[in-house]
PDB file of C-alpha atoms in Angstrom:
ATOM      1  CA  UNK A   1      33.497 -28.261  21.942  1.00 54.00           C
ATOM      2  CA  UNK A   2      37.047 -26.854  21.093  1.00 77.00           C
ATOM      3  CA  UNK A   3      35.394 -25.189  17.844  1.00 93.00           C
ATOM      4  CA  UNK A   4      34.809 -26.123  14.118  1.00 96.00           C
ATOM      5  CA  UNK A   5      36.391 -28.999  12.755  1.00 96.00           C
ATOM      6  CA  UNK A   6      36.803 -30.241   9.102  1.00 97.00           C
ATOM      7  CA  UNK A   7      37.548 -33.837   7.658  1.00 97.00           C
ATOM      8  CA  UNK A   8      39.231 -34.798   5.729  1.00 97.00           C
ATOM      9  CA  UNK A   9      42.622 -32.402   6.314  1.00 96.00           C
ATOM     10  CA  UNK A  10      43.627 -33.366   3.028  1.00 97.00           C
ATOM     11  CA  UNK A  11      41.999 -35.127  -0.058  1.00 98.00           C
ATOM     12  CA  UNK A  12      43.958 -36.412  -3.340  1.00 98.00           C
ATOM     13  CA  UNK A  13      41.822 -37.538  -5.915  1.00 98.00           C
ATOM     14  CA  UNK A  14      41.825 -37.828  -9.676  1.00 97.00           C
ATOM     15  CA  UNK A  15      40.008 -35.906 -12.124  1.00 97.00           C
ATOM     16  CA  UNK A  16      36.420 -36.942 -12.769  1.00 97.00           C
ATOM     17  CA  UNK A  17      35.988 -38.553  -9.111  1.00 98.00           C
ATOM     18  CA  UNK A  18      33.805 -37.377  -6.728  1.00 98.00           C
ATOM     19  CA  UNK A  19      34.729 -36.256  -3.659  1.00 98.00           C
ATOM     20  CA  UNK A  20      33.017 -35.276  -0.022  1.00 98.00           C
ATOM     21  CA  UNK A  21      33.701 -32.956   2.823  1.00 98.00           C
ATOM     22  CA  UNK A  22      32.518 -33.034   6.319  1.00 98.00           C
ATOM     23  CA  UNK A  23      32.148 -29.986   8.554  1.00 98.00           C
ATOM     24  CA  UNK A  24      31.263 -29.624  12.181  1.00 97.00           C
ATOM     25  CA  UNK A  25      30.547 -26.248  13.547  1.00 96.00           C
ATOM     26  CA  UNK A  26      30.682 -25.082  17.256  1.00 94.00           C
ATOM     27  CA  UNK A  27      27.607 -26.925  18.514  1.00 91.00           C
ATOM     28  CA  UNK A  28      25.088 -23.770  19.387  1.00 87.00           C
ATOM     29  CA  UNK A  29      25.996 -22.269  16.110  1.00 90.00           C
ATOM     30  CA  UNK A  30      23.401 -21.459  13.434  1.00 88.00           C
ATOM     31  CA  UNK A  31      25.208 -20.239  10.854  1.00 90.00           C
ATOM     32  CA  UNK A  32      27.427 -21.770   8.222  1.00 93.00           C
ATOM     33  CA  UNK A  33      29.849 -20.565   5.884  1.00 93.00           C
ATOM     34  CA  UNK A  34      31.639 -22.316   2.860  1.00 96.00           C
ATOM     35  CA  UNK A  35      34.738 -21.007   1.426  1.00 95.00           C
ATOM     36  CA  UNK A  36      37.443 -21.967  -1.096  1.00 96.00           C
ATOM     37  CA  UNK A  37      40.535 -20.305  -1.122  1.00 96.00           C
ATOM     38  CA  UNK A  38      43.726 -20.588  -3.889  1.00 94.00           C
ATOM     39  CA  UNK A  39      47.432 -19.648  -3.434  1.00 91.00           C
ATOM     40  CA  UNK A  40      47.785 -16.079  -2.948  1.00 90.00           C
ATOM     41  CA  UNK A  41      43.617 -15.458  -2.833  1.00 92.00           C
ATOM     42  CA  UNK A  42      42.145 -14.823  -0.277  1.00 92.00           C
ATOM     43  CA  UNK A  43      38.843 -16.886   0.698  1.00 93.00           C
ATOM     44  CA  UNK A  44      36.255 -17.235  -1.865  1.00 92.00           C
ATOM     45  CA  UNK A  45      32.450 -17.370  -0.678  1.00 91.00           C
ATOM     46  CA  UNK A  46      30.760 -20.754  -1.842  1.00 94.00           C
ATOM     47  CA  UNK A  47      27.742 -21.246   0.237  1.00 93.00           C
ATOM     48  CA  UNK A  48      26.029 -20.641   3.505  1.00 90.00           C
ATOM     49  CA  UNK A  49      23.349 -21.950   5.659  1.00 91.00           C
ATOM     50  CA  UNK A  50      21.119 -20.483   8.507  1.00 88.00           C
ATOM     51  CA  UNK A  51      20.486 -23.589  10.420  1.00 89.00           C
ATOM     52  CA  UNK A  52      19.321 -26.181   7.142  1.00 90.00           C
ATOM     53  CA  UNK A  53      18.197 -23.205   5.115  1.00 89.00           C
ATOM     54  CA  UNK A  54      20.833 -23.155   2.017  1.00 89.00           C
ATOM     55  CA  UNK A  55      20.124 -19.262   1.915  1.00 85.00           C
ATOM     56  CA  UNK A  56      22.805 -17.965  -0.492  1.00 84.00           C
ATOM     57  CA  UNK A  57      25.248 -19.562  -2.999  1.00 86.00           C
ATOM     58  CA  UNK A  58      27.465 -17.711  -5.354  1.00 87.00           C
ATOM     59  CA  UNK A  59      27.022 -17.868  -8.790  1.00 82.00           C
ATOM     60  CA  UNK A  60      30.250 -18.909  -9.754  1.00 74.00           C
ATOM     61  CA  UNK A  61      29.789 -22.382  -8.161  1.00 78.00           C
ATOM     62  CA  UNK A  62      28.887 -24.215 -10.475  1.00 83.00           C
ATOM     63  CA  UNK A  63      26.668 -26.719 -10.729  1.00 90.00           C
ATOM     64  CA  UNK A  64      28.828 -29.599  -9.800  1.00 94.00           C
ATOM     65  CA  UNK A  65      28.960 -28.269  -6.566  1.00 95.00           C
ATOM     66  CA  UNK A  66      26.478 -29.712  -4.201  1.00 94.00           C
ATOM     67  CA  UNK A  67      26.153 -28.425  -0.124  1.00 95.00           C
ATOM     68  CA  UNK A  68      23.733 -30.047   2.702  1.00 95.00           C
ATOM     69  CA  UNK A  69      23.309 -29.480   6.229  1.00 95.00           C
ATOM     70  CA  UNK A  70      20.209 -31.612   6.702  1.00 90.00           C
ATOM     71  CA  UNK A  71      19.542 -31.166  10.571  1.00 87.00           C
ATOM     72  CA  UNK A  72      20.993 -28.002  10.808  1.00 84.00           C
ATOM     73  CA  UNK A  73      24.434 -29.282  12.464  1.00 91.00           C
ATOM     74  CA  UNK A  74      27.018 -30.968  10.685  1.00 96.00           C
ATOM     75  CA  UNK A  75      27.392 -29.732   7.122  1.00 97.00           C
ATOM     76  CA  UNK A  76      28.858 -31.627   3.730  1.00 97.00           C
ATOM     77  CA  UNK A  77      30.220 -30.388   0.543  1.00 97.00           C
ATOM     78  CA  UNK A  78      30.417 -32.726  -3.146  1.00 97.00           C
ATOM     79  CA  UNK A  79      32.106 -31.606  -5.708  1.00 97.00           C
ATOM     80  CA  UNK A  80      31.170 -33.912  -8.331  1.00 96.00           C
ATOM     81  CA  UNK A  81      33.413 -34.922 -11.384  1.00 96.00           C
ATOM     82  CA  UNK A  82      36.219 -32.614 -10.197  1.00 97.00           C
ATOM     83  CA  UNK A  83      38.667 -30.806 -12.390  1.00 96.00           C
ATOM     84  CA  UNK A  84      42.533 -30.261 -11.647  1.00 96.00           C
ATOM     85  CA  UNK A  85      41.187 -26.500 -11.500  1.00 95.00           C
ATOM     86  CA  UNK A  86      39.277 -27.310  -7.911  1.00 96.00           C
ATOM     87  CA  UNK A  87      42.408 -27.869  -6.544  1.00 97.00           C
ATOM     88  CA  UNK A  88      42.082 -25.393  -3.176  1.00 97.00           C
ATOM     89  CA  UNK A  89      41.912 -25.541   0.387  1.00 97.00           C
ATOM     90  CA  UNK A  90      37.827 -25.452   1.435  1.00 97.00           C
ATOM     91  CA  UNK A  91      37.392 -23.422   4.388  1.00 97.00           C
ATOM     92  CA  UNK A  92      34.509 -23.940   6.654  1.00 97.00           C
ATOM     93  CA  UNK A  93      33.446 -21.724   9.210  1.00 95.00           C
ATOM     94  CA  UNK A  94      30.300 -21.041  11.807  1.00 93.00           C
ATOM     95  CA  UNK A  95      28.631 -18.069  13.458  1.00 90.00           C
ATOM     96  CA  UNK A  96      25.779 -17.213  15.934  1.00 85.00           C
ATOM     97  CA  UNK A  97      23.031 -14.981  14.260  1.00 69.00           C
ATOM     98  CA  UNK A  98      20.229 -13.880  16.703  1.00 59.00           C
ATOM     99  CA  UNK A  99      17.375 -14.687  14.703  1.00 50.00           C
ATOM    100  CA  UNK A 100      16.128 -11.180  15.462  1.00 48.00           C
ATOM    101  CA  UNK A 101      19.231  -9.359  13.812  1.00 48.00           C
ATOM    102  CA  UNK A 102      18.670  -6.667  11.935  1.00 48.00           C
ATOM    103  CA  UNK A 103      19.941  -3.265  10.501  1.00 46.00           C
ATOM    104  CA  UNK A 104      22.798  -1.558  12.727  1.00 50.00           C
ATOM    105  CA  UNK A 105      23.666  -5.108  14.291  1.00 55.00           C
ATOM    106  CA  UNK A 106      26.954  -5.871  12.525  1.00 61.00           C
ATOM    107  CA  UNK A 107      27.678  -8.956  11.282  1.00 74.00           C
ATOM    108  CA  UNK A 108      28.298 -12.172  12.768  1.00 80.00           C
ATOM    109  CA  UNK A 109      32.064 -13.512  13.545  1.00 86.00           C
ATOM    110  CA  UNK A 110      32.741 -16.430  12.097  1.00 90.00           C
ATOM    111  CA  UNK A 111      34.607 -18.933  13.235  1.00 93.00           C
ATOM    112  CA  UNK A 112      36.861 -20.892  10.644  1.00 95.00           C
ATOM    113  CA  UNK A 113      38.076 -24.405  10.671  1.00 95.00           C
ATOM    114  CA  UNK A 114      41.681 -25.665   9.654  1.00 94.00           C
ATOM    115  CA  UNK A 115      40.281 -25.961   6.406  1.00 96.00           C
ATOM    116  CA  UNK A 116      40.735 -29.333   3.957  1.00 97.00           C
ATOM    117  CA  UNK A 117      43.383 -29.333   1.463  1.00 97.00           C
ATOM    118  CA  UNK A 118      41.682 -30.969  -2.239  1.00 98.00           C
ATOM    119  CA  UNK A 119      44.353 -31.732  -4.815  1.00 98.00           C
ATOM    120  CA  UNK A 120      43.134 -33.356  -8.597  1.00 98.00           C
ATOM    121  CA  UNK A 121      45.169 -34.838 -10.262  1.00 96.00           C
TER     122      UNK A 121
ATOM    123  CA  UNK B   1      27.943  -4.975  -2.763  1.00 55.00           C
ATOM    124  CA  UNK B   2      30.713  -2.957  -1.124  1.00 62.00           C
ATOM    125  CA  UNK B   3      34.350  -3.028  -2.634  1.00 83.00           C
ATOM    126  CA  UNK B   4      36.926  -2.894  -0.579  1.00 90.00           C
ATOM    127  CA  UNK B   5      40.794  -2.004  -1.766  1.00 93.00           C
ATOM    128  CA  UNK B   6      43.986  -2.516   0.594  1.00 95.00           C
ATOM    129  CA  UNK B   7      47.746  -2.357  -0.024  1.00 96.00           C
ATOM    130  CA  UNK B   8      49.190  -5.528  -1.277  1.00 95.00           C
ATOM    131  CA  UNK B   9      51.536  -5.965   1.062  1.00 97.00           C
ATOM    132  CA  UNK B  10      53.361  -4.125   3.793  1.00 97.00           C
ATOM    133  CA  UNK B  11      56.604  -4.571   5.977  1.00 97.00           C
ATOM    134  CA  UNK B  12      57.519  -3.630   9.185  1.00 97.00           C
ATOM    135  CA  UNK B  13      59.762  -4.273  12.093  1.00 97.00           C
ATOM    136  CA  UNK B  14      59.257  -5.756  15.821  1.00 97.00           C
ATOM    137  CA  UNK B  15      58.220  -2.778  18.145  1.00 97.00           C
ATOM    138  CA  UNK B  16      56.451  -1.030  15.046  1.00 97.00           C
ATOM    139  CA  UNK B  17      52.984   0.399  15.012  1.00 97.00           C
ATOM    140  CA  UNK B  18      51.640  -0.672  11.856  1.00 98.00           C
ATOM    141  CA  UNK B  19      48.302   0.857  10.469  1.00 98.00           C
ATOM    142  CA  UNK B  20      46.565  -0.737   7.545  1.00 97.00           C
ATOM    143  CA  UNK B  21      44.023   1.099   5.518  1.00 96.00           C
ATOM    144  CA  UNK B  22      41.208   0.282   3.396  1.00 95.00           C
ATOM    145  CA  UNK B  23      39.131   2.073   1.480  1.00 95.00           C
ATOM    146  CA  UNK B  24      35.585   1.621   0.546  1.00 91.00           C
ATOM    147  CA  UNK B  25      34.424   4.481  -0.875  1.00 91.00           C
ATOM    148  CA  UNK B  26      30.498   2.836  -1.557  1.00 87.00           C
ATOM    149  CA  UNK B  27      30.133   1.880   2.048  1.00 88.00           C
ATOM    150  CA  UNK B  28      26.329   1.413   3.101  1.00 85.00           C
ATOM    151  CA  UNK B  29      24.437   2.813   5.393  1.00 85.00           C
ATOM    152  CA  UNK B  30      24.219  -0.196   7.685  1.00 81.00           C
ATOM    153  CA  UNK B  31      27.609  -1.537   6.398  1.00 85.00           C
ATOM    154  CA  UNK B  32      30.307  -2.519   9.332  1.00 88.00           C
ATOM    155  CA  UNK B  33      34.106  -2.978   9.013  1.00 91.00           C
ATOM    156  CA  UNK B  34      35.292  -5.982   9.778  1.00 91.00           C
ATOM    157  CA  UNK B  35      39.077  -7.562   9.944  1.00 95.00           C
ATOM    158  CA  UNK B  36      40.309 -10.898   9.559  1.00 96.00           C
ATOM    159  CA  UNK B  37      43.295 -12.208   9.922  1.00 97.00           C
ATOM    160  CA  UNK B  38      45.336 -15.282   8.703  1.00 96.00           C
ATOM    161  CA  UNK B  39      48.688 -17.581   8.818  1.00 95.00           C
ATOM    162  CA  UNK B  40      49.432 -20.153   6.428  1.00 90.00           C
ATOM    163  CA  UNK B  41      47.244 -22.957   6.393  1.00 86.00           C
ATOM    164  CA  UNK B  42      44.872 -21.806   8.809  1.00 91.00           C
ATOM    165  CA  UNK B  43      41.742 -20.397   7.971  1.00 93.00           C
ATOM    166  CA  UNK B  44      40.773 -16.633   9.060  1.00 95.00           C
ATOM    167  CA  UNK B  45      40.675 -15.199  12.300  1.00 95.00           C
ATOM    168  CA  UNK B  46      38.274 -12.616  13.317  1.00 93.00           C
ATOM    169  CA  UNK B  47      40.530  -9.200  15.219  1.00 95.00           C
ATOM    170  CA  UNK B  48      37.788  -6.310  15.300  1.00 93.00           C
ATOM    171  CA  UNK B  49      34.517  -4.545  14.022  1.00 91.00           C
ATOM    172  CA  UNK B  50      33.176  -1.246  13.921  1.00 90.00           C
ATOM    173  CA  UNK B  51      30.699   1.302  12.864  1.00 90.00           C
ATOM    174  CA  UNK B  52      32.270   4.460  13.352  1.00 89.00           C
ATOM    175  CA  UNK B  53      34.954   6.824  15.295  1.00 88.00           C
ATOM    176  CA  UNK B  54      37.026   4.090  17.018  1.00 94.00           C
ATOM    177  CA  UNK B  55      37.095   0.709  18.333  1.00 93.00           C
ATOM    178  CA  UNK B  56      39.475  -0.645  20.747  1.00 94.00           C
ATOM    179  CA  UNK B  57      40.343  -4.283  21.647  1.00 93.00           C
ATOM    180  CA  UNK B  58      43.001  -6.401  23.296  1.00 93.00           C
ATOM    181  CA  UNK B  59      44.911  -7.034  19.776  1.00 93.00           C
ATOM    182  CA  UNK B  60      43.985  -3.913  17.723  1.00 96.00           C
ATOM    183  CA  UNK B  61      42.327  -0.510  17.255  1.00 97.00           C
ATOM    184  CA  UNK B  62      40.066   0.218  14.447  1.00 97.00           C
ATOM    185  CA  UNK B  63      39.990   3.735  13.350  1.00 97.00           C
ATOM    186  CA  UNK B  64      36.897   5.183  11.207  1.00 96.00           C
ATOM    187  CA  UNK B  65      36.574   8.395   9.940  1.00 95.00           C
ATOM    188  CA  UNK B  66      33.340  10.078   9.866  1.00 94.00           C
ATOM    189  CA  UNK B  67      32.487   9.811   5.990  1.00 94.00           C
ATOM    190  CA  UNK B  68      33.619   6.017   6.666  1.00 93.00           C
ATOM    191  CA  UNK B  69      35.097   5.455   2.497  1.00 94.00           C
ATOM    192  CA  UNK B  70      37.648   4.229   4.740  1.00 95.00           C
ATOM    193  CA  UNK B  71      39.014   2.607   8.079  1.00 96.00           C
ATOM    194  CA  UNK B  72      42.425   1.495   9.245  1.00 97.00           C
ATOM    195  CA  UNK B  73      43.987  -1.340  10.934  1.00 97.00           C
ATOM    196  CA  UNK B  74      46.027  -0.109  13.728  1.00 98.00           C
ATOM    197  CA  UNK B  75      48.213  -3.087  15.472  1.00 97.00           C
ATOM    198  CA  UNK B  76      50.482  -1.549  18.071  1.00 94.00           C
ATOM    199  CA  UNK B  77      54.011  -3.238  18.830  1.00 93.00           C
ATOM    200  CA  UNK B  78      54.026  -5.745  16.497  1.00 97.00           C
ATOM    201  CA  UNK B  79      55.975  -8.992  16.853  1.00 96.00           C
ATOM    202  CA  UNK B  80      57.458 -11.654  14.152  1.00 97.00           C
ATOM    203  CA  UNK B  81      54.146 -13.496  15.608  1.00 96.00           C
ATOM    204  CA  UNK B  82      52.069 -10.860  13.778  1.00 96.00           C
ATOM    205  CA  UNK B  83      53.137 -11.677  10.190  1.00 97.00           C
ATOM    206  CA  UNK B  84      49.869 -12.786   8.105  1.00 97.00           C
ATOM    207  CA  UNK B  85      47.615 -11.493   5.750  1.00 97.00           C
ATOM    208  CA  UNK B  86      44.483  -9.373   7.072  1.00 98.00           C
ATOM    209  CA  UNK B  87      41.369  -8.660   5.447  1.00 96.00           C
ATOM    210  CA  UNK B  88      38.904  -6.071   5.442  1.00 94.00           C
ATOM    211  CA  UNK B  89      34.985  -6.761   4.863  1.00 90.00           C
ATOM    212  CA  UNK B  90      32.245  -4.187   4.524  1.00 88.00           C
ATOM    213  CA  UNK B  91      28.580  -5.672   5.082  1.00 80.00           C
ATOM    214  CA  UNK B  92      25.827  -5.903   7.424  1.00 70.00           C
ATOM    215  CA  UNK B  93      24.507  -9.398   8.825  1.00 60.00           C
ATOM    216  CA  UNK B  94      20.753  -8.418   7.719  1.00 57.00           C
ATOM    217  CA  UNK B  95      19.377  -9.422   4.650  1.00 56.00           C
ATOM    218  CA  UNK B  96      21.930 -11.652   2.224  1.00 62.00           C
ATOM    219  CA  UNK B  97      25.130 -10.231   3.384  1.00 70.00           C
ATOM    220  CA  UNK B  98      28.158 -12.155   1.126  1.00 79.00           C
ATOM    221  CA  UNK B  99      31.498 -12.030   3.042  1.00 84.00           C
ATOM    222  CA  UNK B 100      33.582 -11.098   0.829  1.00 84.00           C
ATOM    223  CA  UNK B 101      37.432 -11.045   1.406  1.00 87.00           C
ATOM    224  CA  UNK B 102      39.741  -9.712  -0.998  1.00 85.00           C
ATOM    225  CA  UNK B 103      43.196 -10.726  -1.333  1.00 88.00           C
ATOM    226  CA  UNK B 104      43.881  -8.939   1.804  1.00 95.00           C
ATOM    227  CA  UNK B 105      47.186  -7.418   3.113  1.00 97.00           C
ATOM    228  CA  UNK B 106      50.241  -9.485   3.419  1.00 97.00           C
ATOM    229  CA  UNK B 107      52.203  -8.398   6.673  1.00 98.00           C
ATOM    230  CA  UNK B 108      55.776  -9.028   7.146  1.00 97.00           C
ATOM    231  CA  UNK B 109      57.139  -8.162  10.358  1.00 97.00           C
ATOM    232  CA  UNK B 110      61.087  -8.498  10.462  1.00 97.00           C
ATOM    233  CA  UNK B 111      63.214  -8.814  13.542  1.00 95.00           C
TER     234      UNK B 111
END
């Protein structure tokens, strides 16, 4: 496993088609991370899962934005109806959390993948 | 949620120290400092973490004072290679920690 990987690298679509990304974290990771990041930005938090628990998702997604990871491993992203404004590179990335982690541990490092570039047109 | 604040960019030369500070002046108590760094069209790369006083790796020391409002990025003899934008996080993994990372520091390094 030579670490996360992302597909497609690049999507064009047009506006009001739906469109799906794949991610696939380091294999013994539990954690995963959704990100979308604009020219100049840096990455914006989306989403993240602890194995197939959805456990946080930022309130500016909205709802047209749709994440699984149903067996805890690979993960997928819809963005349904898009808009020329979710043009972005999404950014996926995966971390090991003991289970047992708590106060004073840090936080995890996450490991991104090479991102896929969305474009709406 | 912490805030962190950084310079927008910075420029320096091959050979150069270069220290990058943030500031986070509502730090937790469990907080850590992370940094992150990226090139174009590559997603982040994680550099170093710390608590307090200072951390030392292979690519960079992390310096933290002891009120911790603030910590700085210290990459020693930097190379064209180092050019790319690093990010400082404040968090802790427990509980519903949000990564959140700014628009970071844009690094130039010129020959």
């Amino acid at each position: 496993d030579t670490g996360v990987s992302q597909d497609p690298r690049h999507k064009i679509t047009k506006r009001g088609q739906n469109v799906t990304f794949r991610c696939d974290p380091i294999s013994e990771h539990n954690r995963l991370y959704w990100y979308r990041q604009t020219l100049g930005q840096g990455p914006e938090f989306l989403t993240y899962f602890q194995n197939e628990a959805q456990l946080e998702k930022s309130r500016l997604l909205s709802d047209r934005f749709s994440a699984e990871r149903p067996k805890g491993s690979f993960s997928t992203l819809e963005i349904q109806r898009t808009e020329q404004g979710d043009s972005a590179m999404y950014l996926c990335a995966s971390s090991s959390l003991p289970p047992s982690l708590g106060a004073g541990r840090g936080v995890d490092e996450q490991f991104f993948g090479p991102g896929t570039r969305l474009t709406v047109l | 949620l912490a805030k962190t604040t950084q310079p927008i960019s910075m420029d320096s030369y091959e050979g150069q120290e270069v220290n990058i500070t943030c500031s986070h002046n509502n730090i937790a108590t469990n907080d850590y400092i992370t940094w992150y760094q990226q090139f174009p069209s590559q997603g982040p790369r994680f550099i170093i973490q710390g608590y307090k006083t200072k951390v030392t790796n292979e690519v960079a020391s992390l310096f933290i004072p002891a009120d911790r409002k603030s910590s700085t990025l210290s990459l020693p003899r930097v190379s064209l290679s180092d050019t790319a934008v690093y990010y400082c996080l404040v968090g802790e993994a427990g509980g519903s920690y949000i990564p959140t990372f700014g628009r970071g520091t844009s690094l130039i390094v010129h020959p």
